[in-house]
PDB file of C-alpha atoms in Angstrom:
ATOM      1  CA  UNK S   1       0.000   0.000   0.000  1.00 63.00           C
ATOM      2  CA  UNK S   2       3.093   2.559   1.022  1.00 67.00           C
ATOM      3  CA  UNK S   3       4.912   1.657  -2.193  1.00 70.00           C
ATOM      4  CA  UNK S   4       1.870   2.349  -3.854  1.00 73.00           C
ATOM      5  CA  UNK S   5       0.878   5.575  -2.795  1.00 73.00           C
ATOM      6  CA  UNK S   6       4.877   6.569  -3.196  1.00 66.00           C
ATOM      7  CA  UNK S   7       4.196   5.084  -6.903  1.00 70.00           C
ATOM      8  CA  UNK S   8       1.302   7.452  -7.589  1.00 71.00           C
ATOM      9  CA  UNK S   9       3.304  10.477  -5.531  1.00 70.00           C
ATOM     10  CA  UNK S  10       6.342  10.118  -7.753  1.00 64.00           C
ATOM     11  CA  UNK S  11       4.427   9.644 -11.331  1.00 68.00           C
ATOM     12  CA  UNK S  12       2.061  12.952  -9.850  1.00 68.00           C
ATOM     13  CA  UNK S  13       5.404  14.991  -9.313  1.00 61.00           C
ATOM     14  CA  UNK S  14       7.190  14.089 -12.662  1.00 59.00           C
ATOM     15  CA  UNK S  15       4.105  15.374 -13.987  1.00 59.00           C
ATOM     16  CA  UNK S  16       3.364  18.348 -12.353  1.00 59.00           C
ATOM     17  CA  UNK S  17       7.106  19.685 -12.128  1.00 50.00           C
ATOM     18  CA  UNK S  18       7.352  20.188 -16.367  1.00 48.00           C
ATOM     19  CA  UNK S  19       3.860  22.661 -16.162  1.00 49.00           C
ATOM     20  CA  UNK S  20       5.050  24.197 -13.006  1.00 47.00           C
ATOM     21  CA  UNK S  21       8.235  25.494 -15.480  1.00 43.00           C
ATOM     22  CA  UNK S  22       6.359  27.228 -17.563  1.00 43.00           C
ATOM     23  CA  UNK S  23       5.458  30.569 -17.722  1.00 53.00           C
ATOM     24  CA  UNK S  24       2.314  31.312 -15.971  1.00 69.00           C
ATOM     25  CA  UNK S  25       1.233  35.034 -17.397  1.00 82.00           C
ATOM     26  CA  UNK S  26      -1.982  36.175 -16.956  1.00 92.00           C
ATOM     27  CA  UNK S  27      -3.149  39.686 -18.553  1.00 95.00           C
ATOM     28  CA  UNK S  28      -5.633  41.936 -15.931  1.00 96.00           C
ATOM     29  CA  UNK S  29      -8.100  44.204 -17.617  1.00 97.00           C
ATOM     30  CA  UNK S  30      -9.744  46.894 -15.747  1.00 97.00           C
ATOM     31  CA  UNK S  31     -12.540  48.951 -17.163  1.00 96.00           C
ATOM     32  CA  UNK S  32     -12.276  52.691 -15.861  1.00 95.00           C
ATOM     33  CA  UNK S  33     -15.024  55.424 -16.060  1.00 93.00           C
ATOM     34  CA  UNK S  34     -12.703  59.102 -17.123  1.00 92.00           C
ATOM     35  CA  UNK S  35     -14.460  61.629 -15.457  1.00 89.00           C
ATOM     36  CA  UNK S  36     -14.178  65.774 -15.418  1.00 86.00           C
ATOM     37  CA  UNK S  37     -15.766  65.838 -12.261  1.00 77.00           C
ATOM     38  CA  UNK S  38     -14.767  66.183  -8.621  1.00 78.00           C
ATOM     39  CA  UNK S  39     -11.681  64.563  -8.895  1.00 70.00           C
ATOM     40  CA  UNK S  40     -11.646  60.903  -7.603  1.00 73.00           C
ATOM     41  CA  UNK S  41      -9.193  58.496  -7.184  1.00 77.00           C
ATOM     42  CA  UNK S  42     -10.011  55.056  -6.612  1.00 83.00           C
ATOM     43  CA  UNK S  43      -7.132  53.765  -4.630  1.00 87.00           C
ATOM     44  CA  UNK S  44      -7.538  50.320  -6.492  1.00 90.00           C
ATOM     45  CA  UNK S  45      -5.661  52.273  -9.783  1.00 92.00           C
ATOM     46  CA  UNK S  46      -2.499  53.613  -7.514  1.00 92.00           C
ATOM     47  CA  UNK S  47      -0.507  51.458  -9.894  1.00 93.00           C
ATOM     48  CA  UNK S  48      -1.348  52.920 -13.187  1.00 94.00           C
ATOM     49  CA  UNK S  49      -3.096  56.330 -11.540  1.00 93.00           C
ATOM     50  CA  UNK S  50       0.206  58.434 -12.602  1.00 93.00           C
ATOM     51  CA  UNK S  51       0.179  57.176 -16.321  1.00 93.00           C
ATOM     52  CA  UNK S  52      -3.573  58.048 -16.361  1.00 93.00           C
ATOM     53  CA  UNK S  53      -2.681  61.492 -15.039  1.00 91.00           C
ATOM     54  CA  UNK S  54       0.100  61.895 -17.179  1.00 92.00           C
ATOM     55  CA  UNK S  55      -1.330  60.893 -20.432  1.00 91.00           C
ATOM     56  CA  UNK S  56      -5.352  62.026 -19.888  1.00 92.00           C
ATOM     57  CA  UNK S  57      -6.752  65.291 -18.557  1.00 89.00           C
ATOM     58  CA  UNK S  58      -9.470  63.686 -17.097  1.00 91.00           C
ATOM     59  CA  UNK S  59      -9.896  64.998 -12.945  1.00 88.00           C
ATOM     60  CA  UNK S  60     -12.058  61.539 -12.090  1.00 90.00           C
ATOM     61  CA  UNK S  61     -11.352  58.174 -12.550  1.00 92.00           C
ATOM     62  CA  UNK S  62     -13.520  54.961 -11.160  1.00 91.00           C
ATOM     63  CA  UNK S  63     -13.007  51.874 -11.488  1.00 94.00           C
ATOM     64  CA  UNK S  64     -15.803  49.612 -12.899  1.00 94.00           C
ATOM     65  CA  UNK S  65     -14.373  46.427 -13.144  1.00 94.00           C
ATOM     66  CA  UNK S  66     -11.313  44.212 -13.367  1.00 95.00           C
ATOM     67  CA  UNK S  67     -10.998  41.173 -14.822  1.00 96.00           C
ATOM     68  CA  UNK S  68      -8.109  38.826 -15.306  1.00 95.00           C
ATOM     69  CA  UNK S  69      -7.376  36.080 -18.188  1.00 93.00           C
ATOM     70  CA  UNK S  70      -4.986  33.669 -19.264  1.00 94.00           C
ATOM     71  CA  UNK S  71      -2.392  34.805 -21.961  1.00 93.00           C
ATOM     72  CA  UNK S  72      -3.469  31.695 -24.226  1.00 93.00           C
ATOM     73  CA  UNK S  73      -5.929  31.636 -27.349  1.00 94.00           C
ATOM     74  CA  UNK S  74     -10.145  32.467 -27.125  1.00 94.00           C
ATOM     75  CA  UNK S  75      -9.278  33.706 -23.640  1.00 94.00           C
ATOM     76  CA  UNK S  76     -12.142  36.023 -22.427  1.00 95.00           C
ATOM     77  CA  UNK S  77     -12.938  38.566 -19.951  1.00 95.00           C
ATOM     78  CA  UNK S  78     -15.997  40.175 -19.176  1.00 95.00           C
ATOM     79  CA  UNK S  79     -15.864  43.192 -17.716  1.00 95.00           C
ATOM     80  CA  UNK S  80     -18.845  45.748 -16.285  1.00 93.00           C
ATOM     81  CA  UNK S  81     -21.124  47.502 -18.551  1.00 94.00           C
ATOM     82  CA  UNK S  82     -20.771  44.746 -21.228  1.00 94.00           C
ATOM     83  CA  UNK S  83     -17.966  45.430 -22.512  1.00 96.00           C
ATOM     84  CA  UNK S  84     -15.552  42.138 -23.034  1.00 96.00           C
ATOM     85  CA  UNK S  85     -11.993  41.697 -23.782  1.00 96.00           C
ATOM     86  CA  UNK S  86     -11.326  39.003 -25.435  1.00 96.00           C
ATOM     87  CA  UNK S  87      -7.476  37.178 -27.163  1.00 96.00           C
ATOM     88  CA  UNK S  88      -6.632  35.364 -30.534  1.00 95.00           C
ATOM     89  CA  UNK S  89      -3.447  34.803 -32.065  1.00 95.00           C
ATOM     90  CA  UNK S  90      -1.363  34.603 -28.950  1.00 95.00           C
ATOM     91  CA  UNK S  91       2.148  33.802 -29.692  1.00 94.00           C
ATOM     92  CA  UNK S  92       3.899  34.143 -26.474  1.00 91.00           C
ATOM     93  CA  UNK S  93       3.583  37.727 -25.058  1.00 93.00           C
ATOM     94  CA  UNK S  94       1.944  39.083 -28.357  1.00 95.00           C
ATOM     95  CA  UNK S  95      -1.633  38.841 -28.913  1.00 96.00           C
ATOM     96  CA  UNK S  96      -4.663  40.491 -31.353  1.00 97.00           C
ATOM     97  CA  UNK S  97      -6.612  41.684 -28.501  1.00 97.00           C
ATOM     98  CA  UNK S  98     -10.340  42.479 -29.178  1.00 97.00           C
ATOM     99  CA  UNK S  99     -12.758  45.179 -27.310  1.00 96.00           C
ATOM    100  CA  UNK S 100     -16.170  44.540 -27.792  1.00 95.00           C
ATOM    101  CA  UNK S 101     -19.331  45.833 -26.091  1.00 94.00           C
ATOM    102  CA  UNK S 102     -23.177  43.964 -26.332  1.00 93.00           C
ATOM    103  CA  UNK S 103     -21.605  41.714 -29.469  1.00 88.00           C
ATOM    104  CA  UNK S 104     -20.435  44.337 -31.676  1.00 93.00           C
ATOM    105  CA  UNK S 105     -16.913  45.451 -32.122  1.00 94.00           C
ATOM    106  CA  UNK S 106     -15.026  48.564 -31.421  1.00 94.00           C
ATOM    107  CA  UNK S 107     -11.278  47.897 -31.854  1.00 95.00           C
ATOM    108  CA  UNK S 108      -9.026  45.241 -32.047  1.00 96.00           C
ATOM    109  CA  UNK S 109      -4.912  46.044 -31.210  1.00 97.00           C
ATOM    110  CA  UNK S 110      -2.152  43.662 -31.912  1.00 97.00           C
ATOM    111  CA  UNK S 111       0.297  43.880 -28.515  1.00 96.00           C
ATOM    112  CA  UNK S 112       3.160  42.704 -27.395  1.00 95.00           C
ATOM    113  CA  UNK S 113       2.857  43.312 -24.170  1.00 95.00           C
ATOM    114  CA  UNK S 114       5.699  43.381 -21.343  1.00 95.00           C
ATOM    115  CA  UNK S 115       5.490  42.436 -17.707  1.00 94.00           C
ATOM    116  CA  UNK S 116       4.569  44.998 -15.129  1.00 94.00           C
ATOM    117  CA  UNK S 117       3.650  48.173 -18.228  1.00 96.00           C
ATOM    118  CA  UNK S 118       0.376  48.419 -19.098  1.00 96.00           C
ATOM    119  CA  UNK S 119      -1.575  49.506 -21.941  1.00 97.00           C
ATOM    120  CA  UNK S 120      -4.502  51.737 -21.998  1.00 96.00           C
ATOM    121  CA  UNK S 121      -7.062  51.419 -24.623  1.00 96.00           C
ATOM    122  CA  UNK S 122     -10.017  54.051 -24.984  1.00 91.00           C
ATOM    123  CA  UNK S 123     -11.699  56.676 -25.136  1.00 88.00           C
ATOM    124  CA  UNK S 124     -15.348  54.893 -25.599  1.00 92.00           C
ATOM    125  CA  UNK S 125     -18.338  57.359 -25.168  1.00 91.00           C
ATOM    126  CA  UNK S 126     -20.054  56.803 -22.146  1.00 90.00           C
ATOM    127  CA  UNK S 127     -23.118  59.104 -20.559  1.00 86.00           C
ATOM    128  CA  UNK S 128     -22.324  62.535 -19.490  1.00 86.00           C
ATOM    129  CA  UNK S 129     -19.017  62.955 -21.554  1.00 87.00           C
ATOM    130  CA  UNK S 130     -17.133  60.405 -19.678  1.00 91.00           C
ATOM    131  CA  UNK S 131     -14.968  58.143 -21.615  1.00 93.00           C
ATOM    132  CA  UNK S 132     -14.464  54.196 -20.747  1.00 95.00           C
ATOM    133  CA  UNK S 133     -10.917  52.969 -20.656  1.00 96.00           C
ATOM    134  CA  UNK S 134      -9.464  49.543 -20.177  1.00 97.00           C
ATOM    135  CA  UNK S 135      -6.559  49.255 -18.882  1.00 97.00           C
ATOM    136  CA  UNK S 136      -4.622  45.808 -19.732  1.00 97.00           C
ATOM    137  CA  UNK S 137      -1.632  44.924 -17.622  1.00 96.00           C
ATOM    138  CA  UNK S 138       0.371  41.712 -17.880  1.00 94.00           C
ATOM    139  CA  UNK S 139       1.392  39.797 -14.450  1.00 89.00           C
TER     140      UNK S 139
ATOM    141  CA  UNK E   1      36.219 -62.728  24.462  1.00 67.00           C
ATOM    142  CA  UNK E   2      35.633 -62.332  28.077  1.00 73.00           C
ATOM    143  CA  UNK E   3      33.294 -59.378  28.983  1.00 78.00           C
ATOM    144  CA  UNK E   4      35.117 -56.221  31.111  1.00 77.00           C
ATOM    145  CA  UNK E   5      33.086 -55.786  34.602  1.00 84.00           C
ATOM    146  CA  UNK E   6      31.960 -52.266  34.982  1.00 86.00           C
ATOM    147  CA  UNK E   7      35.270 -50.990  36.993  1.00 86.00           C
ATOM    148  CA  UNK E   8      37.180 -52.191  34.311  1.00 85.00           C
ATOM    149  CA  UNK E   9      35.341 -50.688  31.717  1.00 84.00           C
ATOM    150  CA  UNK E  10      35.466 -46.934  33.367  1.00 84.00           C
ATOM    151  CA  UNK E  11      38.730 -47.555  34.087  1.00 83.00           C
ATOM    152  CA  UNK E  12      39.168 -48.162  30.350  1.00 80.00           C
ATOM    153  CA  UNK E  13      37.072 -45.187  29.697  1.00 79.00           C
ATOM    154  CA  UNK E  14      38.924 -42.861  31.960  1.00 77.00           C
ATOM    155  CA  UNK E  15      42.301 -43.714  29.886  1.00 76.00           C
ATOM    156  CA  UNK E  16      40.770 -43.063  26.222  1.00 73.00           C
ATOM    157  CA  UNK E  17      38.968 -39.835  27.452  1.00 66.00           C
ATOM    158  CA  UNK E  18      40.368 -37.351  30.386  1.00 65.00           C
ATOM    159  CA  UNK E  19      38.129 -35.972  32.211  1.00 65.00           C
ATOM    160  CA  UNK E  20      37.729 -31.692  31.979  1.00 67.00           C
ATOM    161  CA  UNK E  21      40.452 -30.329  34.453  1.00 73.00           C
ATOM    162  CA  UNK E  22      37.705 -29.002  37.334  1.00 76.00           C
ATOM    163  CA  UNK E  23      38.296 -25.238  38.233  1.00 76.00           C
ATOM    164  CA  UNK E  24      36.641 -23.750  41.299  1.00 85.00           C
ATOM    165  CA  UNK E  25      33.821 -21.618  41.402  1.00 87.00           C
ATOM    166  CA  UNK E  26      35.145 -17.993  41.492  1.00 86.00           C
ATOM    167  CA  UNK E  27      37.290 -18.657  39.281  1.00 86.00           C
ATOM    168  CA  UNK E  28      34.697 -19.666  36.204  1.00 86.00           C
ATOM    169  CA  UNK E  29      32.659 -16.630  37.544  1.00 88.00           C
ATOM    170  CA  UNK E  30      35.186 -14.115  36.982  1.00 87.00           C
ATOM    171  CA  UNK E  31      36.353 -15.448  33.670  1.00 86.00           C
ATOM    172  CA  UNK E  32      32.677 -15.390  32.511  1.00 86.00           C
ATOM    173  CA  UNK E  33      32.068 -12.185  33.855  1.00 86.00           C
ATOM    174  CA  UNK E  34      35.330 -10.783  31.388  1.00 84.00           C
ATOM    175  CA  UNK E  35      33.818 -12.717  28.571  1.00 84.00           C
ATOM    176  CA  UNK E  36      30.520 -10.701  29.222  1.00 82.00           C
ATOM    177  CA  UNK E  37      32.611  -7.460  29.517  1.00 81.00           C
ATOM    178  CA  UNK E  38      33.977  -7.648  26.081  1.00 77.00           C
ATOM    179  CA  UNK E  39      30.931  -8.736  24.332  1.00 66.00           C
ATOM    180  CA  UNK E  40      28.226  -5.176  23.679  1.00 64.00           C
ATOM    181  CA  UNK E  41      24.957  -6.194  24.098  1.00 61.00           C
ATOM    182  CA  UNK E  42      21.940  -3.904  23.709  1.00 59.00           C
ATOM    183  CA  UNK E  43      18.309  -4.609  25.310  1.00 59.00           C
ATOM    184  CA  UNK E  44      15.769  -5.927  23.245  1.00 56.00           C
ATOM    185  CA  UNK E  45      14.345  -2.605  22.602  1.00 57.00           C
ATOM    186  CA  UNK E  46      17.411  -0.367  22.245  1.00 57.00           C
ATOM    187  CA  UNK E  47      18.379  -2.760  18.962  1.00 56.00           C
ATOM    188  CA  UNK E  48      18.643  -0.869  15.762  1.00 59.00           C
ATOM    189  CA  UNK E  49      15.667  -0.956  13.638  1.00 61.00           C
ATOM    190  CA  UNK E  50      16.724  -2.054  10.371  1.00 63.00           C
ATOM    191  CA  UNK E  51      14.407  -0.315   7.604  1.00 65.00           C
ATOM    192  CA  UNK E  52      14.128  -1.660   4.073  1.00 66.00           C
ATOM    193  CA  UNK E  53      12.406   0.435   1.456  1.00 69.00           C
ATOM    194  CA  UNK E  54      10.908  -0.654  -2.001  1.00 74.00           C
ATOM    195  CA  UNK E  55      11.998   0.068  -5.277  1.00 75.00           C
ATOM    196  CA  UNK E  56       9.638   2.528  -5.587  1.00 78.00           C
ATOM    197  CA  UNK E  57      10.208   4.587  -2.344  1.00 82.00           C
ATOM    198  CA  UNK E  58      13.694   5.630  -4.115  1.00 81.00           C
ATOM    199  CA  UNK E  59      11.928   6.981  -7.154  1.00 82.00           C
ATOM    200  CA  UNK E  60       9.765   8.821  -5.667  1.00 82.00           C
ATOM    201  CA  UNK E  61      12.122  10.949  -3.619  1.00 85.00           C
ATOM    202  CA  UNK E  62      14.499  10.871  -6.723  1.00 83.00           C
ATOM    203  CA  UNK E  63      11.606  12.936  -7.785  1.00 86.00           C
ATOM    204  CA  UNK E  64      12.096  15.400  -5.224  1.00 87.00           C
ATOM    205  CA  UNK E  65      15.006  17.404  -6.380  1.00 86.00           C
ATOM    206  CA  UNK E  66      13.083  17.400  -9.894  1.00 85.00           C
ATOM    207  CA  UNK E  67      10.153  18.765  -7.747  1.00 85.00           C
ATOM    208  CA  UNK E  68      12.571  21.386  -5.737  1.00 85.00           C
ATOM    209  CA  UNK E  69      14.103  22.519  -9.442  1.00 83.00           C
ATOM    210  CA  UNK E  70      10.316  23.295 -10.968  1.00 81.00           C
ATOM    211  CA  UNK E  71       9.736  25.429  -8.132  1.00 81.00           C
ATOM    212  CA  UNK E  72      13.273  27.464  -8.691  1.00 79.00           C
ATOM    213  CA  UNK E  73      12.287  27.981 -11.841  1.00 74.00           C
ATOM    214  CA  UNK E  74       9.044  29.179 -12.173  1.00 71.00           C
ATOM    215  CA  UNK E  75       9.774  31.117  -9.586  1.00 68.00           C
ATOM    216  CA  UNK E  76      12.914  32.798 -11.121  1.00 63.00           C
ATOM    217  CA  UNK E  77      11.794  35.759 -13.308  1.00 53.00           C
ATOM    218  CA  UNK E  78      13.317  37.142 -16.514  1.00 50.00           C
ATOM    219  CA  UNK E  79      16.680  38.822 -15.170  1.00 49.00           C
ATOM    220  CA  UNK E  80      16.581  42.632 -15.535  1.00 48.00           C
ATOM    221  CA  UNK E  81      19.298  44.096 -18.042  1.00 44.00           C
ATOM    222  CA  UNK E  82      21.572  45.788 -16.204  1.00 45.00           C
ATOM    223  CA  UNK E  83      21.220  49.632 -16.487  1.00 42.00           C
ATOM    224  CA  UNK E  84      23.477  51.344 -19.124  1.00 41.00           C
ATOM    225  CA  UNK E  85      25.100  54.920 -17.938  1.00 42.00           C
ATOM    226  CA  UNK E  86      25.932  55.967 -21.278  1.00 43.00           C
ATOM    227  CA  UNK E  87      22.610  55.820 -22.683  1.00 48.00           C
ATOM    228  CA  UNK E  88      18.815  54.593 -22.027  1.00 48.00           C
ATOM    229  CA  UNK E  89      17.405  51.850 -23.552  1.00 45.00           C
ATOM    230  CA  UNK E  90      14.830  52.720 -26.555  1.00 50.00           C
ATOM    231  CA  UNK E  91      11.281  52.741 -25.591  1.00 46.00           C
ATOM    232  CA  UNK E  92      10.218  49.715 -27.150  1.00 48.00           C
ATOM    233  CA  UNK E  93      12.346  47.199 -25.390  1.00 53.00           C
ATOM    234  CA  UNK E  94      10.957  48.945 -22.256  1.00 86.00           C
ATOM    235  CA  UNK E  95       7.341  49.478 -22.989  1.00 94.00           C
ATOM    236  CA  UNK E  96       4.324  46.938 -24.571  1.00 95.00           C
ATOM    237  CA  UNK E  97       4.657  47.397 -28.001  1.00 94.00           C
ATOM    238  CA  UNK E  98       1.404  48.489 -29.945  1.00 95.00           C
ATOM    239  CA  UNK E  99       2.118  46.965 -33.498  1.00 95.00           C
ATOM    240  CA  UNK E 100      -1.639  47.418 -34.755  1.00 94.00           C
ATOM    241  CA  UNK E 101      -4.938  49.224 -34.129  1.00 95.00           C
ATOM    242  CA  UNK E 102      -8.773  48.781 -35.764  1.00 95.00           C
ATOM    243  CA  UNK E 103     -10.949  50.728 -34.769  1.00 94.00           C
ATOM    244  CA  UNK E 104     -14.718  49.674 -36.111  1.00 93.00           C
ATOM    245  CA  UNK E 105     -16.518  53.144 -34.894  1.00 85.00           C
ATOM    246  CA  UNK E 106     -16.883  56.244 -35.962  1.00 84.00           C
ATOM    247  CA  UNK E 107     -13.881  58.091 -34.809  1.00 85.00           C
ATOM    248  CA  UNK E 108     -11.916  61.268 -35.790  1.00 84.00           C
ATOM    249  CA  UNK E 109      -8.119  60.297 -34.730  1.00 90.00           C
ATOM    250  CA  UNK E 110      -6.400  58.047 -33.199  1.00 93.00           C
ATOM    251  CA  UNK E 111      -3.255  58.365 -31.207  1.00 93.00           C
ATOM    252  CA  UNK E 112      -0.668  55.961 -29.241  1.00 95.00           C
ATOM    253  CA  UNK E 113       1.360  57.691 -26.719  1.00 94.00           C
ATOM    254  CA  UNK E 114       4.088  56.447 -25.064  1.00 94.00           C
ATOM    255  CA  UNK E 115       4.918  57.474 -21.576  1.00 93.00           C
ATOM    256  CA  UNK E 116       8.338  56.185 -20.001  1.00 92.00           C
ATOM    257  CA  UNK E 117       8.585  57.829 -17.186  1.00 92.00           C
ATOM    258  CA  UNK E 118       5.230  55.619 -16.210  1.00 93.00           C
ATOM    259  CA  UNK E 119       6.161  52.960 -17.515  1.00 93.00           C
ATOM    260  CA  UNK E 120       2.931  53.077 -19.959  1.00 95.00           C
ATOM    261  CA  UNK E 121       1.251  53.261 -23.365  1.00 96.00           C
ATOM    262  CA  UNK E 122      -1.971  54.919 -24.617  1.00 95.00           C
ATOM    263  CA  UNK E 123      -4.294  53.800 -27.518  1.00 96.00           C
ATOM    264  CA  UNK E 124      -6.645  56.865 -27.811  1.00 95.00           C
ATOM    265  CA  UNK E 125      -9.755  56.586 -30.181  1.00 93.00           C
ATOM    266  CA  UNK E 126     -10.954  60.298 -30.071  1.00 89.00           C
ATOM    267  CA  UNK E 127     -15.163  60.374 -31.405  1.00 80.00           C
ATOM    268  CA  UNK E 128     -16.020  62.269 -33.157  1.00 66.00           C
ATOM    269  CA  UNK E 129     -17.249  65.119 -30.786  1.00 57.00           C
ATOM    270  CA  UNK E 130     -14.063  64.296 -28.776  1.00 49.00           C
ATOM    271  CA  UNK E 131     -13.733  65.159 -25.009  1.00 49.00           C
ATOM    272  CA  UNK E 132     -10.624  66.142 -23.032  1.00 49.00           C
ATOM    273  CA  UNK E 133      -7.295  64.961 -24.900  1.00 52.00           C
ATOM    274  CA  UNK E 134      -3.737  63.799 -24.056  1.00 50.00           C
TER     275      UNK E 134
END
């Protein structure tokens, strides 16, 4: 019984050690609401809140939703107010990454995307002259 | 052949086989006792248990170090290029690279702005009644 439940722990480990090798990247998306209002900061972008500063003149930004996939082909995220993020043609760290929003299509990017900078796709209209950004970061 | 009578026959015993040479008493004792002195031996349950292990049992800790090496390595990240003092490295081997953008609305520009100092890039689709810019 010992030698076979060593068996099955040995054959378990050979297996697992190979996938545990490889690269485990996983892409967040977060969908943020670009305000001129009062200004708000929603402590949950304090890693991307001075590139947002520095690259939009926008006083307010929320965060809707965040979202995080798997850096492999036909992965999907859905994120709040139906908008979905969604990956073909992954070769490694490069993928054709669609934004889409109830089924129909608004832009599709081709990234390569490095660990730890993110990318920031928008401005999609949104009520009230805010703009909807997602903001895709690779882990 | 005449039969030997019984005194003859131990006396013809004695003379084939001597008898042991008879010690006293403390004498045996304390040779035995040195015998025992030189002789280690443990109590029944201080004795060394011997283990045997299967076949098996080996592989699967020969699979440990395997085990111990996945974990160093997908644990090791990419190694970060040491920093050049004559001159920065271009944006693109720093940033995510933006090698394509379709846009399938209506739109009036669209811009990609690269921010090092953040760390960061920008896709902007401006509309066509566009809002507050980069």
């Amino acid at each position: 019984m010992k030698t076979r439940h060593a068996l099955v722990l040995a054959l378990l480990c050979c297996l697992w050690a190979p996938l545990a090798a490889q690269d485990g990247a996983v892409l967040s998306a977060r969908l943020v609401t670009a305000g001129s209002g009062n200004a708000r900061e929603d402590p949950r972008l304090g890693d991307v809140l001075p590139l947002l500063k520095s690259t939009l003149r926008f006083s307010s930004f929320q965060l809707e939703g965040e979202a995080t996939l798997s850096l492999r082909e036909n992965a999907v995220a859905s994120l709040a107010k139906d908008y979905r993020v969604t990956l073909t043609e992954v070769t490694g760290p490069s993928a054709l990454v669609h934004v889409s929003r109830r089924e129909e299509k608004m832009l599709q990017t081709r990234l390569t995307l490095k660990p730890e900078r993110p990318v920031i796709v928008g401005g999609f209209d949104e009520a009230g002259g805010s703009k909807a950004i997602i903001i895709l970061k690779l882990r | 052949m005449k039969p030997l009578s019984g005194r003859q026959l131990r006396q013809a015993l004695r003379q084939v086989d001597r008898p042991p040479e008879v010690r006293d008493a403390d004498t045996f004792w304390e040779e035995f006792q040195a015998r025992v002195a030189l002789t280690s031996q443990q109590a029944p349950g201080q004795c060394a248990r011997v283990v045997t292990h299967s076949a098996w049992w080996h592989v699967a800790w020969a699979c440990v170090p395997v085990v111990a090496l996945a974990l160093v390595l997908s644990g090791l990240r990419q190694p970060d290029l040491p920093a050049l003092a004559a001159a920065p490295l271009p944006a693109s081997t720093v940033l995510s690279e933006v090698e394509q953008v379709d846009v399938f609305s209506d739109y009036s520009s669209v811009m990609i702005v690269e921010d090092e100092a953040n760390g960061g890039t920008l896709i902007w689709v401006a509309s066509m009644d566009a809002g507050p810019m980069p």
